[in-house]
């Protein structure tokens, strides 16, 4: 059963159709990579699904529950706020620019939401946080502040912060694009580990090698639409759509290909 | 004239000035007590998307920042007893009127400083909080406001230093604060010395203010 079903999603920015009639599903434990040229609507799609943007049309069913629907008259209806409040933490998001809270230590960045949103005790939240810090290899940074971290470390903390809420799906918007090339590896490694643990993830990325290796399925987006969809083998080796071909020609996949 | 310099009368002058300084300090602390939180309310109204809320607030800020504080003092003292319709007229004690005028005036300035601070916090902070499930209120008080306080300390300290000196304006309502007392003394003994001693008093107060803000800034320097 799919954990997320998206049907005919539309998002306009004053006349511009940033996301134009997009439909797809994500299954439990699946890793979905989203690729496509700049301005194709990848970020906007993620922001709609994490409820950061209000959509203009479409249906979103999450864990069997319709959270957004559109009436026959074209009116968009969101689930009531008290339901959305419960759903938001289940849809985790990792941003390109980390967005860590600079006034909190690494530990508190991770525990703040579990304590004040999920209602965990400080001790329980810290236990989870230390477990996650060990997992991302940053146990020694628990009491550091974000300004003391490298980009790669910051992004790993951001991933831990999202994981601490035990999301059902974790969305990534170009998690390595703000990093120096030598720091992308440590972040991709964490995501790879999560994939092995069958974490459901939707990853917007320009790291084609990574998408090829880790994704179960790849969506290629252009001009607000999903142009082509398939397993990495199909998309990267035998793309059928001309636009996909043209887009992938620009990438050098390195020795892996 | 010469007798002024004997230590007894100098000491007496200091005592008088201290008395005036006490009134000055009252104006200072009461103004801060009311204007700092009021400024936050005003800024929230100013940033409200509802025009029926933000338009009057904008107008209020324009008036408070756009007219002389000394005029506002006179207004709040005389308006209740003269400009209200018959039956609603009342007398506002001069000290109360001074505190009302100062609190509203400084709240308007603080509101604009708060707004600048709030608007300087990147959108990503709100978005990170939203996807973690924080409510708007939690986001503001836990994530945004602490960062705002750090950013606005320097401009706030500027205003507070100005406030110390502005307190001299309440003498227009006949309140015997430090500067008025010093001026009376100066006239009486026919010397400018009391004025300069008063100046020294203001300097000491602002030295303390500066130290307090330095401490606060240092305390918040644990992050960037
Ligand atoms: N808040 C906004 N207001 C107006 N237009 C927007 C806004 N956000 C995005 N857009 C527009 O919507 C389109 C899709 O943008 P989006 O950021 O989703 O693309 P993207 O695929 O993530 O691109 P990139 O690879 O550069 O991150 C672009 O044309 C963009 O200019
Ligand atoms: Mg993007």
Coordinates of C-alpha atoms and ligand atoms in Angstrom, one line a residue:
Chain A
X1 CA 0.0 0.0 0.0
X2 CA 1.4 3.4 -0.9
X3 CA 2.2 5.6 2.1
X4 CA 1.6 8.7 -0.1
X5 CA -0.6 9.2 -3.1
X6 CA -0.5 12.5 -5.0
X7 CA -3.1 13.1 -7.7
X8 CA -3.2 16.0 -10.2
X9 CA -1.4 18.4 -7.9
X10 CA -1.2 22.0 -9.2
X11 CA 0.6 24.9 -7.7
X12 CA 0.6 28.3 -9.3
X13 CA 2.7 31.3 -8.5
X14 CA 0.8 34.3 -9.9
X15 CA 0.1 32.7 -13.3
X16 CA 3.1 30.5 -13.4
X17 CA 2.4 26.8 -13.0
X18 CA 5.3 25.8 -10.9
X19 CA 3.8 22.3 -10.4
X20 CA 1.4 21.4 -13.2
X21 CA -0.8 18.3 -12.7
X22 CA 1.6 16.0 -11.0
X23 CA 0.5 12.5 -9.9
X24 CA 2.7 9.8 -8.3
X25 CA 2.8 7.5 -5.3
X26 CA 5.5 6.5 -2.8
X27 CA 5.4 3.1 -1.2
X28 CA 6.4 2.3 2.3
X29 CA 10.2 1.9 2.5
X30 CA 10.8 3.3 -1.0
X31 CA 13.4 5.8 -2.0
X32 CA 12.3 8.1 -4.7
X33 CA 14.7 10.4 -6.4
X34 CA 13.5 13.6 -8.2
X35 CA 15.7 15.1 -10.8
X36 CA 15.2 17.8 -13.4
X37 CA 16.5 21.2 -14.6
X38 CA 16.5 24.3 -12.5
X39 CA 13.0 25.8 -12.1
X40 CA 11.2 22.6 -13.0
X41 CA 9.2 22.7 -9.8
X42 CA 11.0 20.1 -7.7
X43 CA 11.3 22.3 -4.6
X44 CA 7.8 23.5 -5.0
X45 CA 6.5 20.0 -5.1
X46 CA 8.3 19.1 -1.9
X47 CA 7.1 22.3 -0.2
X48 CA 3.5 21.4 -1.1
X49 CA 3.8 17.9 0.3
X50 CA 5.4 19.1 3.5
X51 CA 2.5 21.6 3.8
X52 CA 4.8 24.7 3.5
X53 CA 2.8 25.8 0.4
X54 CA -0.9 25.7 -0.1
X55 CA -1.8 23.9 -3.3
X56 CA -4.2 25.1 -6.0
X57 CA -5.6 21.8 -7.0
X58 CA -5.2 18.1 -6.4
X59 CA -5.5 15.3 -3.9
X60 CA -3.0 14.1 -1.4
X61 CA -3.6 10.9 0.6
X62 CA -1.2 10.1 3.3
X63 CA -1.2 6.8 5.2
X64 CA -4.7 6.1 3.9
X65 CA -6.0 9.4 5.0
X66 CA -7.0 12.2 2.6
X67 CA -5.3 15.3 3.9
X68 CA -5.9 17.5 0.8
X69 CA -8.7 17.1 -1.7
X70 CA -10.3 19.2 -4.4
X71 CA -14.1 19.3 -4.8
X72 CA -15.9 19.0 -8.1
X73 CA -16.1 22.8 -8.1
X74 CA -12.4 23.1 -7.8
X75 CA -12.2 24.1 -4.1
X76 CA -9.2 22.8 -2.3
X77 CA -9.9 21.4 1.1
X78 CA -7.3 20.7 3.7
X79 CA -7.9 18.4 6.7
X80 CA -8.8 20.3 9.8
X81 CA -5.9 22.1 11.5
X82 CA -5.9 19.8 14.5
X83 CA -5.3 16.8 12.2
X84 CA -2.7 18.6 10.1
X85 CA -0.9 19.4 13.4
X86 CA -0.5 15.7 14.0
X87 CA 0.5 15.0 10.4
X88 CA 3.2 17.7 9.9
X89 CA 5.8 16.0 12.2
X90 CA 5.2 12.7 10.3
X91 CA 6.4 14.5 7.1
X92 CA 10.0 15.3 7.8
X93 CA 12.0 17.8 5.7
X94 CA 15.7 18.4 5.2
X95 CA 16.5 21.7 3.6
X96 CA 19.3 22.6 1.2
X97 CA 20.4 25.3 3.6
X98 CA 20.1 23.2 6.8
X99 CA 18.1 25.8 8.7
X100 CA 19.4 24.7 12.1
X101 CA 18.4 26.8 15.1
X102 CA 21.5 28.9 15.8
X103 CA 20.7 29.7 19.4
X104 CA 20.3 26.0 20.3
X105 CA 23.1 23.5 20.9
X106 CA 23.2 20.5 18.5
X107 CA 21.5 18.4 21.2
X108 CA 18.7 20.9 21.7
X109 CA 18.2 21.3 18.0
X110 CA 17.3 17.6 18.0
X111 CA 15.3 17.5 21.3
X112 CA 13.3 20.7 21.0
X113 CA 10.5 19.3 18.8
X114 CA 10.3 15.9 20.4
X115 CA 9.8 17.6 23.8
X116 CA 7.6 20.5 22.8
X117 CA 5.7 19.1 19.9
X118 CA 5.6 15.3 20.6
X119 CA 5.5 15.8 24.3
X120 CA 8.4 13.5 25.2
X121 CA 10.2 14.0 28.5
X122 CA 13.6 15.7 28.3
X123 CA 15.3 12.4 29.2
X124 CA 13.5 10.4 26.6
X125 CA 14.2 13.0 23.9
X126 CA 17.9 13.2 24.8
X127 CA 18.2 9.4 24.7
X128 CA 16.8 9.5 21.1
X129 CA 19.1 12.4 20.3
X130 CA 22.2 10.7 21.5
X131 CA 21.3 7.6 19.6
X132 CA 20.9 9.6 16.4
X133 CA 24.1 11.5 17.0
X134 CA 25.9 8.2 17.3
X135 CA 24.4 7.2 14.0
X136 CA 25.5 10.3 12.1
X137 CA 28.9 10.1 13.8
X138 CA 28.6 13.4 15.7
X139 CA 28.3 12.2 19.4
X140 CA 31.1 14.5 20.3
X141 CA 29.3 17.6 18.9
X142 CA 26.2 17.3 21.1
X143 CA 27.0 20.5 23.0
X144 CA 28.4 22.4 20.1
X145 CA 26.5 25.3 18.5
X146 CA 25.6 25.3 14.8
X147 CA 28.1 28.0 13.9
X148 CA 30.8 25.6 15.1
X149 CA 29.9 22.9 12.6
X150 CA 31.0 22.4 9.0
X151 CA 28.3 22.3 6.3
X152 CA 28.4 18.5 6.2
X153 CA 28.1 18.3 9.9
X154 CA 25.2 20.8 9.9
X155 CA 23.3 18.8 7.3
X156 CA 23.8 15.6 9.3
X157 CA 22.4 17.3 12.4
X158 CA 19.5 18.6 10.3
X159 CA 18.8 15.0 9.3
X160 CA 19.0 13.8 12.9
X161 CA 16.6 16.7 13.9
X162 CA 14.1 15.5 11.4
X163 CA 14.5 11.8 12.3
X164 CA 13.9 12.6 16.0
X165 CA 10.3 13.1 15.2
X166 CA 10.1 9.6 13.7
X167 CA 8.6 10.8 10.4
X168 CA 6.9 8.3 8.1
X169 CA 8.5 10.1 5.1
X170 CA 11.6 12.1 4.9
X171 CA 11.8 14.7 2.2
X172 CA 15.2 16.1 1.1
X173 CA 15.6 19.2 -1.1
X174 CA 19.0 19.1 -2.6
X175 CA 20.7 18.1 0.7
X176 CA 24.2 18.4 -0.6
X177 CA 23.9 21.4 -3.0
X178 CA 25.1 23.9 -0.4
X179 CA 28.1 21.9 0.5
X180 CA 31.7 21.9 -0.7
X181 CA 32.2 18.9 -2.9
X182 CA 34.5 17.1 -0.4
X183 CA 31.7 17.3 2.2
X184 CA 28.8 15.8 0.2
X185 CA 30.0 12.2 0.8
X186 CA 29.4 12.2 4.6
X187 CA 25.8 13.4 4.1
X188 CA 25.1 11.0 1.2
X189 CA 26.4 8.2 3.4
X190 CA 23.9 9.0 6.1
X191 CA 21.1 9.0 3.5
X192 CA 22.4 5.7 2.1
X193 CA 22.3 4.2 5.6
X194 CA 18.7 5.3 6.0
X195 CA 17.8 3.7 2.7
X196 CA 19.3 0.4 3.8
X197 CA 17.0 0.7 6.9
X198 CA 14.0 1.1 4.6
X199 CA 13.3 4.7 5.6
X200 CA 10.7 6.1 3.1
X201 CA 12.4 9.0 1.4
X202 CA 11.8 11.4 -1.4
X203 CA 15.1 13.1 -2.5
X204 CA 15.5 16.0 -4.9
X205 CA 19.1 15.9 -6.0
X206 CA 21.6 16.9 -8.6
X207 CA 23.8 14.0 -7.6
X208 CA 23.0 11.6 -10.4
X209 CA 25.4 8.9 -9.3
X210 CA 23.8 8.9 -5.9
X211 CA 20.3 8.8 -7.4
X212 CA 21.3 5.9 -9.6
X213 CA 22.8 4.0 -6.8
X214 CA 20.3 4.6 -3.9
X215 CA 16.9 5.3 -5.5
X216 CA 14.3 2.7 -6.1
X217 CA 12.6 4.9 -8.5
X218 CA 13.4 8.2 -10.3
X219 CA 11.1 11.0 -11.3
X220 CA 12.3 13.4 -14.0
X221 CA 10.6 16.7 -13.8
X222 CA 10.5 19.5 -16.3
X223 CA 8.3 22.6 -16.5
X224 CA 6.2 21.6 -13.5
X225 CA 5.5 18.1 -14.8
X226 CA 6.7 14.6 -14.4
X227 CA 8.0 13.8 -17.8
X228 CA 9.5 10.4 -17.2
X229 CA 9.4 7.9 -14.3
X230 CA 11.1 4.6 -13.8
X231 CA 13.8 2.7 -12.0
X232 CA 17.3 4.2 -12.2
X233 CA 18.4 1.7 -14.7
X234 CA 15.7 2.8 -17.2
X235 CA 16.0 6.5 -16.5
X236 CA 19.7 6.8 -16.6
X237 CA 20.6 4.1 -19.2
X238 CA 17.6 4.1 -21.5
X239 CA 15.7 7.3 -21.1
X240 CA 12.9 7.4 -23.7
X241 CA 11.9 11.1 -23.5
X242 CA 13.9 13.6 -25.5
X243 CA 14.0 16.1 -22.7
X244 CA 15.3 13.5 -20.2
X245 CA 18.0 12.5 -22.7
X246 CA 19.0 16.1 -23.2
X247 CA 19.1 16.8 -19.5
X248 CA 21.1 13.7 -18.6
X249 CA 23.7 14.5 -21.4
X250 CA 24.8 17.4 -19.3
X251 CA 25.9 15.2 -16.4
X252 CA 29.2 13.4 -16.0
X253 CA 28.4 10.4 -14.0
X254 CA 32.0 9.6 -13.2
X255 CA 33.5 6.1 -13.1
X256 CA 30.4 4.5 -11.7
X257 CA 28.8 4.6 -15.1
Chain B
X1 CA 29.1 83.7 44.8
X2 CA 32.2 82.6 46.5
X3 CA 30.3 81.2 49.3
X4 CA 28.8 78.7 46.9
X5 CA 32.2 76.9 46.9
X6 CA 32.2 76.2 50.5
X7 CA 31.7 72.5 51.0
X8 CA 28.5 72.8 52.9
X9 CA 26.6 74.4 50.2
X10 CA 28.2 72.2 47.5
X11 CA 27.0 69.2 49.5
X12 CA 23.6 70.7 49.8
X13 CA 23.5 71.2 46.0
X14 CA 24.5 67.5 45.5
X15 CA 21.6 66.5 47.8
X16 CA 19.2 68.5 45.7
X17 CA 20.4 67.1 42.5
X18 CA 20.2 63.6 43.9
X19 CA 16.6 64.2 44.7
X20 CA 16.0 65.3 41.1
X21 CA 17.9 62.3 39.8
X22 CA 15.6 60.1 41.8
X23 CA 12.6 61.5 39.8
X24 CA 14.6 61.1 36.6
X25 CA 15.3 57.4 37.4
X26 CA 11.6 56.9 38.1
X27 CA 10.7 58.3 34.7
X28 CA 13.4 56.2 33.2
X29 CA 12.5 52.8 34.8
X30 CA 8.7 53.3 34.5
X31 CA 9.1 54.2 30.8
X32 CA 11.1 51.0 30.1
X33 CA 8.8 48.9 32.2
X34 CA 5.8 49.9 30.0
X35 CA 7.3 50.6 26.6
X36 CA 9.4 47.5 26.1
X37 CA 6.5 45.0 26.3
X38 CA 4.1 47.5 24.7
X39 CA 6.4 47.8 21.8
X40 CA 6.1 44.1 21.1
X41 CA 2.4 44.3 21.0
X42 CA 2.6 47.3 18.7
X43 CA 5.0 45.5 16.4
X44 CA 2.7 42.4 16.2
X45 CA -0.2 44.7 15.2
X46 CA 2.0 46.5 12.7
X47 CA 3.0 43.2 11.1
X48 CA -0.6 41.9 11.1
X49 CA -1.9 41.2 7.6
X50 CA -5.3 42.6 8.6
X51 CA -5.4 46.2 7.4
X52 CA -7.9 47.2 10.1
X53 CA -5.2 46.4 12.6
X54 CA -2.0 47.4 10.8
X55 CA -3.3 50.7 9.4
X56 CA -4.1 52.4 12.7
X57 CA -0.9 51.1 14.2
X58 CA 1.1 52.6 11.3
X59 CA -0.7 55.9 11.9
X60 CA 0.1 55.7 15.6
X61 CA 3.8 55.1 14.9
X62 CA 3.9 57.9 12.4
X63 CA 2.4 60.3 15.0
X64 CA 4.6 59.2 17.9
X65 CA 7.8 59.3 15.9
X66 CA 6.8 62.2 13.7
X67 CA 6.0 64.8 16.4
X68 CA 8.2 66.3 19.2
X69 CA 8.1 64.3 22.4
X70 CA 7.8 67.6 24.2
X71 CA 4.5 68.2 22.4
X72 CA 3.3 64.8 23.3
X73 CA 4.0 65.5 26.9
X74 CA 1.9 68.6 26.8
X75 CA -0.8 66.8 24.9
X76 CA -1.2 64.0 27.4
X77 CA -1.2 66.4 30.3
X78 CA -3.7 68.9 28.9
X79 CA -5.9 66.8 26.6
X80 CA -7.8 64.8 29.3
X81 CA -8.9 67.9 31.1
X82 CA -9.6 70.1 28.1
X83 CA -10.2 68.2 24.9
X84 CA -12.6 65.5 26.1
X85 CA -16.3 66.1 25.8
X86 CA -18.0 67.5 28.9
X87 CA -18.6 64.9 31.5
X88 CA -15.7 62.7 30.4
X89 CA -13.1 65.3 31.4
X90 CA -10.6 64.3 34.0
X91 CA -7.3 65.5 35.4
X92 CA -4.3 63.4 34.7
X93 CA -1.6 64.0 37.3
X94 CA 1.5 65.5 35.7
X95 CA 3.7 62.6 36.5
X96 CA 1.3 60.0 35.1
X97 CA 0.9 62.1 32.0
X98 CA 4.7 62.1 31.6
X99 CA 4.9 58.4 32.0
X100 CA 2.0 57.8 29.5
X101 CA 3.7 60.1 26.9
X102 CA 7.1 58.6 27.3
X103 CA 5.9 55.0 27.3
X104 CA 3.8 55.4 24.1
X105 CA 6.6 57.4 22.4
X106 CA 9.3 54.9 23.3
X107 CA 7.0 51.9 22.5
X108 CA 6.7 53.2 19.0
X109 CA 10.5 53.4 18.5
X110 CA 11.0 50.0 20.2
X111 CA 8.2 48.5 18.0
X112 CA 10.1 49.5 14.8
X113 CA 13.3 48.1 16.2
X114 CA 11.5 44.8 17.0
X115 CA 10.0 44.7 13.6
X116 CA 13.4 45.2 12.0
X117 CA 14.8 42.3 14.1
X118 CA 11.9 40.0 13.4
X119 CA 12.0 40.6 9.6
X120 CA 15.8 39.9 9.6
X121 CA 15.3 36.3 10.7
X122 CA 15.5 34.1 7.6
X123 CA 12.3 32.4 6.3
X124 CA 14.1 29.1 6.7
X125 CA 13.8 29.3 10.5
X126 CA 10.0 29.5 10.3
X127 CA 9.9 26.7 7.7
X128 CA 12.2 24.4 9.7
X129 CA 9.9 25.0 12.8
X130 CA 6.8 24.4 10.8
X131 CA 7.8 21.1 9.3
X132 CA 8.8 19.9 12.8
X133 CA 5.3 20.7 13.9
X134 CA 5.8 23.8 16.1
X135 CA 2.7 26.0 16.4
X136 CA 3.0 29.6 15.3
X137 CA 3.1 30.7 18.9
X138 CA 5.8 28.2 19.8
X139 CA 7.8 29.2 16.7
X140 CA 7.7 32.8 17.7
X141 CA 8.6 32.5 21.3
X142 CA 11.0 29.5 21.1
X143 CA 12.7 30.0 17.8
X144 CA 12.3 33.6 16.5
X145 CA 12.2 35.9 19.6
X146 CA 15.4 34.7 21.2
X147 CA 17.3 35.3 18.0
X148 CA 15.6 38.7 17.6
X149 CA 16.7 39.8 21.1
X150 CA 20.3 39.2 20.2
X151 CA 20.1 41.2 17.0
X152 CA 18.2 44.2 18.5
X153 CA 20.4 44.7 21.6
X154 CA 22.6 47.4 19.9
X155 CA 19.7 49.5 18.6
X156 CA 17.8 49.1 21.8
X157 CA 20.8 50.3 23.8
X158 CA 20.9 53.4 21.6
X159 CA 17.3 54.2 22.5
X160 CA 17.8 53.5 26.2
X161 CA 20.8 55.9 26.3
X162 CA 18.6 58.5 24.5
X163 CA 15.9 57.9 27.0
X164 CA 18.2 58.8 29.9
X165 CA 18.8 62.2 28.4
X166 CA 15.2 62.7 27.2
X167 CA 13.9 62.4 30.7
X168 CA 14.9 66.1 31.1
X169 CA 11.9 67.0 28.9
X170 CA 9.4 66.1 31.6
X171 CA 10.3 69.5 33.3
X172 CA 8.0 71.1 30.8
X173 CA 5.1 69.7 32.9
X174 CA 6.7 71.2 36.0
X175 CA 8.2 68.0 37.3
X176 CA 11.3 68.5 39.3
X177 CA 13.7 66.1 37.6
X178 CA 17.4 66.3 37.6
X179 CA 17.9 69.0 34.9
X180 CA 15.2 71.3 36.2
X181 CA 16.7 71.1 39.7
X182 CA 20.1 71.9 38.3
X183 CA 18.8 74.8 36.3
X184 CA 17.1 76.3 39.4
X185 CA 20.2 75.9 41.4
X186 CA 22.3 77.4 38.6
X187 CA 20.0 80.5 38.6
X188 CA 20.0 80.7 42.4
X189 CA 23.8 80.6 42.9
X190 CA 24.5 82.3 39.5
X191 CA 26.8 79.6 38.3
X192 CA 26.9 76.9 35.6
X193 CA 28.5 74.4 38.0
X194 CA 25.2 72.7 39.0
X195 CA 24.4 72.1 35.3
X196 CA 27.7 70.4 34.7
X197 CA 27.3 68.3 37.8
X198 CA 23.9 67.3 36.4
X199 CA 25.6 66.4 33.1
X200 CA 28.0 64.2 35.1
X201 CA 25.0 62.5 36.6
X202 CA 23.6 61.7 33.2
X203 CA 27.0 60.4 32.2
X204 CA 27.1 58.0 35.1
X205 CA 23.7 56.7 34.4
X206 CA 24.6 56.1 30.8
X207 CA 27.8 54.5 31.8
X208 CA 25.7 52.0 33.8
X209 CA 23.4 51.5 30.9
X210 CA 26.3 50.8 28.6
X211 CA 27.7 48.3 31.0
X212 CA 24.4 46.5 31.4
X213 CA 24.0 46.1 27.6
X214 CA 27.6 45.0 27.2
X215 CA 27.0 42.3 29.7
X216 CA 23.8 41.2 27.9
X217 CA 25.5 41.2 24.6
X218 CA 28.3 39.1 26.0
X219 CA 25.8 36.7 27.5
X220 CA 24.2 36.2 24.1
X221 CA 27.5 35.8 22.3
X222 CA 27.6 32.0 22.9
X223 CA 26.1 31.6 19.4
X224 CA 26.2 33.4 16.1
Ligands
LIG1 N1 7.6 31.8 -3.8 C1 7.6 31.9 -5.1 N2 7.0 32.9 -5.8 C2 7.0 33.0 -7.1 N3 7.5 32.1 -7.9 C3 8.1 31.0 -7.4 C4 8.2 30.8 -6.0 N4 8.9 29.7 -5.7 C5 9.2 29.2 -6.9 N5 8.7 29.9 -7.9 C6 8.9 29.6 -9.3 O1 8.4 28.3 -9.5 C7 9.2 27.6 -10.5 C8 9.6 26.3 -9.9 O2 10.6 26.6 -8.8 P1 11.3 25.5 -8.0 O3 12.0 26.2 -6.9 O4 10.2 24.6 -7.5 O5 12.2 24.8 -9.0 P2 13.3 23.7 -8.7 O6 13.0 22.6 -9.6 O7 13.4 23.4 -7.3 O8 14.6 24.4 -9.2 P3 16.1 24.3 -8.6 O9 16.8 23.1 -9.2 O10 16.8 25.5 -9.1 O11 16.1 24.3 -7.1 C9 10.3 28.5 -10.9 O12 10.0 29.2 -12.1 C10 10.3 29.6 -9.7 O13 10.8 30.8 -10.2
LIG2 MG1 14.9 23.7 -5.8

